[in-house]
CSV table of C-alpha atoms in Angstrom, one decimal:
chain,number,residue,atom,x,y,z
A,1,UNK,CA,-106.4,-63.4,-20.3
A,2,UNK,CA,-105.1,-66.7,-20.4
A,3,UNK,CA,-104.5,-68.9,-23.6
A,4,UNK,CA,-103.8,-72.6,-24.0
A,5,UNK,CA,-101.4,-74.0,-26.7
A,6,UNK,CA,-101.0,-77.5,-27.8
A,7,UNK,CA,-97.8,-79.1,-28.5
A,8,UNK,CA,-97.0,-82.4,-30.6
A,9,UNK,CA,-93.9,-84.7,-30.0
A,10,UNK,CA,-91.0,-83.0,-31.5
A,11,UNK,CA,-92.3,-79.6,-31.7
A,12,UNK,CA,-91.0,-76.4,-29.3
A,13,UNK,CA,-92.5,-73.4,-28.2
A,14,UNK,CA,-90.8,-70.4,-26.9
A,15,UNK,CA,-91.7,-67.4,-25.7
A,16,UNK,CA,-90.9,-63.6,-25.0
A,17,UNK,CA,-92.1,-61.6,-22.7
A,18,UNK,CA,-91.1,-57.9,-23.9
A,19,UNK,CA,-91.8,-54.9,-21.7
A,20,UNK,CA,-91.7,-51.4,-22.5
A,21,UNK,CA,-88.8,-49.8,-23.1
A,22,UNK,CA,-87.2,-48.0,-20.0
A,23,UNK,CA,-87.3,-44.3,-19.9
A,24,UNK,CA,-83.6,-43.0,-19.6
A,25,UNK,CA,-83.0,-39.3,-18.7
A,26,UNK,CA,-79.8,-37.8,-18.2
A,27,UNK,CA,-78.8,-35.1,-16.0
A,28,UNK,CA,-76.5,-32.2,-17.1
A,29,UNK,CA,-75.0,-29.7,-14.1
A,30,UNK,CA,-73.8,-26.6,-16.3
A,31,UNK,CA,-72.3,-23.4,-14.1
A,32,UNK,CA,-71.9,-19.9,-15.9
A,33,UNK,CA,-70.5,-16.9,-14.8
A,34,UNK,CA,-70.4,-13.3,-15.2
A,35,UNK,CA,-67.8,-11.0,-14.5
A,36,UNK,CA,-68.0,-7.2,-14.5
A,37,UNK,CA,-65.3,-4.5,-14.1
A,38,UNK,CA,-65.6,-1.6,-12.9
A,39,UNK,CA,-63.2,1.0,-13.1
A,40,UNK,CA,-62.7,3.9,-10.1
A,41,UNK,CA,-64.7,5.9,-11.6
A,42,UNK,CA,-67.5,3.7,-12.2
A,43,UNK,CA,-68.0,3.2,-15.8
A,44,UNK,CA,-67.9,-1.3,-16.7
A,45,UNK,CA,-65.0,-1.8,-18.1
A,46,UNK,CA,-65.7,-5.2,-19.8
A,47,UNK,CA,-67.8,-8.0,-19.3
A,48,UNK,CA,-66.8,-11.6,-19.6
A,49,UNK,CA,-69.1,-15.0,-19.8
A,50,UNK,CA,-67.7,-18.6,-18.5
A,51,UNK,CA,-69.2,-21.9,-19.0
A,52,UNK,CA,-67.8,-23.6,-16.0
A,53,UNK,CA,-66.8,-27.5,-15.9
A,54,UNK,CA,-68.4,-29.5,-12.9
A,55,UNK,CA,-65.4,-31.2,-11.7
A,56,UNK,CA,-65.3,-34.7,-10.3
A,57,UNK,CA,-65.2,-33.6,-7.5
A,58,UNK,CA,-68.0,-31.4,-7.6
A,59,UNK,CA,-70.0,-34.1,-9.1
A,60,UNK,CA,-69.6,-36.7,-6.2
A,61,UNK,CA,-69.6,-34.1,-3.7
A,62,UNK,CA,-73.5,-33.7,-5.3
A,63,UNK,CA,-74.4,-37.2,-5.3
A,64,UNK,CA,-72.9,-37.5,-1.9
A,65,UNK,CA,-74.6,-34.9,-0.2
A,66,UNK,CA,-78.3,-34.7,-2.0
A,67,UNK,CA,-78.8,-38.0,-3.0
A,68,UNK,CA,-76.8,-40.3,-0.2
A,69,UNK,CA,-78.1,-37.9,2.3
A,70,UNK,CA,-74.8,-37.3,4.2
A,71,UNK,CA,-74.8,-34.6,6.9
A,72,UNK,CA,-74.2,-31.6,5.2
A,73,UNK,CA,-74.3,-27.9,5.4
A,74,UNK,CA,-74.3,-26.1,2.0
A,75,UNK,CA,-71.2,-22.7,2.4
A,76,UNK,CA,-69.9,-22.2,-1.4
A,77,UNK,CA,-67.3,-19.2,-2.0
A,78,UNK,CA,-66.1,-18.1,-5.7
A,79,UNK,CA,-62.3,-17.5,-6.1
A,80,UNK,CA,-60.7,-15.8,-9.2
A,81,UNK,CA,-58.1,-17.4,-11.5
A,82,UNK,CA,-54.9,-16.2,-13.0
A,83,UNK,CA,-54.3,-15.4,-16.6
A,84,UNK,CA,-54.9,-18.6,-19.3
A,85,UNK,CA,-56.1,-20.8,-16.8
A,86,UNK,CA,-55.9,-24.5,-18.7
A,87,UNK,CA,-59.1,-26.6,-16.3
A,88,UNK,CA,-59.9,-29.9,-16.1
A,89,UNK,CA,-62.3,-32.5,-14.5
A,90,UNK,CA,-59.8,-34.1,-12.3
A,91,UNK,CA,-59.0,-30.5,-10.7
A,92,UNK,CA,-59.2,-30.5,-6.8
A,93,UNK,CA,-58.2,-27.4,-4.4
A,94,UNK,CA,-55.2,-29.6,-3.4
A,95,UNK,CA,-53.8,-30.4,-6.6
A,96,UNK,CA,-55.1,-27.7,-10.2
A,97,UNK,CA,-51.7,-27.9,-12.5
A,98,UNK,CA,-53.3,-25.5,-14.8
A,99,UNK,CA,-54.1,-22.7,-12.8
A,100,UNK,CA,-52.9,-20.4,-9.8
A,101,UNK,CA,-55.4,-18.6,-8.0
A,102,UNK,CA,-55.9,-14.7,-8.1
A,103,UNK,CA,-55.7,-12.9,-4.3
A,104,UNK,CA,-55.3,-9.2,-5.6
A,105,UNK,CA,-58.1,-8.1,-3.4
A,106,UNK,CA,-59.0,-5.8,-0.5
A,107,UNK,CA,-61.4,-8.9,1.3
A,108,UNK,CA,-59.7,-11.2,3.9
A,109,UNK,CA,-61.6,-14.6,2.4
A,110,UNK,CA,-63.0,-15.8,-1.1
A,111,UNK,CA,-66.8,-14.3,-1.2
A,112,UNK,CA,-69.5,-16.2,0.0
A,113,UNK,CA,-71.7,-17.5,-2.7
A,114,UNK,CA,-75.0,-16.6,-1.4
A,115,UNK,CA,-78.0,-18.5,-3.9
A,116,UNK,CA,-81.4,-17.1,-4.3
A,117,UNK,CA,-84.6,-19.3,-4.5
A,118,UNK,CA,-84.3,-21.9,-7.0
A,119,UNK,CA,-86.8,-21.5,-10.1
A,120,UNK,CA,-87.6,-23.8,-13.3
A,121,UNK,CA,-83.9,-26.0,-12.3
A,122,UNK,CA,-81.7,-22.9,-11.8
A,123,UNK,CA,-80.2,-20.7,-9.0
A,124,UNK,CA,-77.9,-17.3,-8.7
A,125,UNK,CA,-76.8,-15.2,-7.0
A,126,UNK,CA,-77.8,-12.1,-9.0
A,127,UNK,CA,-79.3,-10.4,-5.9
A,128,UNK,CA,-75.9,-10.5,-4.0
A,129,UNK,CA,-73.5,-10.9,-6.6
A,130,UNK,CA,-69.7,-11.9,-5.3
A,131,UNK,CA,-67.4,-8.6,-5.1
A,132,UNK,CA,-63.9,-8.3,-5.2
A,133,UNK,CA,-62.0,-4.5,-4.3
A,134,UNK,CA,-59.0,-5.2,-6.4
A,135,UNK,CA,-56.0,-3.7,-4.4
A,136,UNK,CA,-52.7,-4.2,-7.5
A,137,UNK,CA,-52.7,-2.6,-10.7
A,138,UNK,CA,-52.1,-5.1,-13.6
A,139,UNK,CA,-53.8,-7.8,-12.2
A,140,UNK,CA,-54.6,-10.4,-15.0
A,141,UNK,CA,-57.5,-12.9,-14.2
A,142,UNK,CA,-58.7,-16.1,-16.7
A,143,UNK,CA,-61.5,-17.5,-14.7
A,144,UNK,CA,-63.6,-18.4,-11.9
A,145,UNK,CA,-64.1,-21.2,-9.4
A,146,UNK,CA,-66.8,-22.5,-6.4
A,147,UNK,CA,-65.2,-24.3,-3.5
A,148,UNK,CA,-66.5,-25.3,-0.5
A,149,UNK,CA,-63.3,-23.5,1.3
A,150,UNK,CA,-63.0,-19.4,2.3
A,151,UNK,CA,-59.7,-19.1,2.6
A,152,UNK,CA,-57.7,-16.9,-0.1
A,153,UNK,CA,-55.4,-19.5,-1.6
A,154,UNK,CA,-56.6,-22.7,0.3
A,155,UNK,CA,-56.1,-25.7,-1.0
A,156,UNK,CA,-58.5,-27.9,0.9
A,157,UNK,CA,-62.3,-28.1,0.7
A,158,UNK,CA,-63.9,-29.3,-2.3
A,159,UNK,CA,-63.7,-27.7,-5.8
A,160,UNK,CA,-67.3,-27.9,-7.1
A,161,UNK,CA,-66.4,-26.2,-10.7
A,162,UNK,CA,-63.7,-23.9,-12.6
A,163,UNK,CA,-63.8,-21.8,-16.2
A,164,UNK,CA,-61.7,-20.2,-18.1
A,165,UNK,CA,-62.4,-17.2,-20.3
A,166,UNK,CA,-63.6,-17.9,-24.0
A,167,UNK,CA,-62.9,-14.4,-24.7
A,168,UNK,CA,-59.0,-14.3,-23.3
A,169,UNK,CA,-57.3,-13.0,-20.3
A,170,UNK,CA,-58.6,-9.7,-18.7
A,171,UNK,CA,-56.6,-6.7,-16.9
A,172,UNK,CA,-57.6,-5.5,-13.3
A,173,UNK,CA,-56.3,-2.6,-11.8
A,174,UNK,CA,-56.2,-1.3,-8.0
A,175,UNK,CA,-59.4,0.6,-7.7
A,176,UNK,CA,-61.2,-1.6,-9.6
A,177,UNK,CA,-64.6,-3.6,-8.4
A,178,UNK,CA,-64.9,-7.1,-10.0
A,179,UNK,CA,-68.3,-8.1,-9.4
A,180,UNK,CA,-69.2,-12.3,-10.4
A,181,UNK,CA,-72.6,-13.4,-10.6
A,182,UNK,CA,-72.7,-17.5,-11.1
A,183,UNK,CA,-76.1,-19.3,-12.4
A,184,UNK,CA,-76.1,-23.2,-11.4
A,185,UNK,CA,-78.4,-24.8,-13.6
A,186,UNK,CA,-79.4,-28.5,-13.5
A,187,UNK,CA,-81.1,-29.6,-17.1
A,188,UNK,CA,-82.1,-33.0,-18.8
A,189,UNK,CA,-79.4,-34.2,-21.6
């Protein structure tokens, strides 16, 4: 609909045009974790929950591979940190002040992290969890991490995410089975 306006000498007419307001969402990557132990004879030992932090890395390893559409092949491994690990966004495999990682176990590579079918924005690994055969008694362990490398102590590949602990260092003996089940989760913020 159109509408005509007269102006007189000395007059001015302005106009807005406003538009509706964009809608802004926000996209929050949160990784937990859960780690059983299981002593020799079976029985759990304890149980301890992480809320992981997405590095940087992670996150424009993400944006890099989904959304820029970069060739890419998805192979994720959790590794095990030592005691009190301190974590932090600018962590990489190469360079992680704060932590060492934990290699106390019977199998020759990190453990494949092998994701079930993805389901109202979140996917685990609960059906093949990652399990470690701890091979030295007194083995203390803070935390958990996904990388994009196998190898036990390698310090290349990308390092999607580490935790730490809330509940404080735990004790791993030879014998033991530390099983790690990781939920990805992708949310509006």
């Amino acid at each position: 609909m159109s509408e005509k306006y007269k102006v007189g000498a000395g007059e001015t007419m302005g106009a807005d045009v406003i538009r509706g307001a964009g809608v802004a969402t926000r996209a929050a990557m949160e990784n937990t974790y859960v780690l059983e132990c299981f002593g020799r004879d079976g029985k759990r030992k304890w149980v301890e929950h992480i809320v992981n932090l997405v590095t940087s890395e992670g996150l424009d390893d993400l944006l890099t591979n989904y959304l820029k559409g970069s060739g890419y092949t998805a192979a994720f491994y959790v590794g095990l940190t030592d005691g009190t690990p301190t974590v932090a966004a600018g962590d990489t495999m190469a360079s992680h002040a704060g932590w060492v990682e934990v290699v106390a176990y019977d199998e020759a590579t990190r453990e494949v992290l092998t994701l079930g079918s993805v389901a109202t924005q979140s996917v685990d690994n609960s059906a093949s969890k990652a399990s470690y055969a701890i091979n030295a008694d007194t083995t203390t362990v803070g935390g958990a991490f996904i990388t994009t490398n196998s190898t036990k102590s390698g310090s290349t590949g990308t390092l999607y995410g580490v935790g730490a602990f809330t509940g404080g260092d735990k004790a791993v003996d030879d014998g033991d089975t530390l099983n790690v089940t990781v939920t990805l989760t992708a949310a509006t913020a």
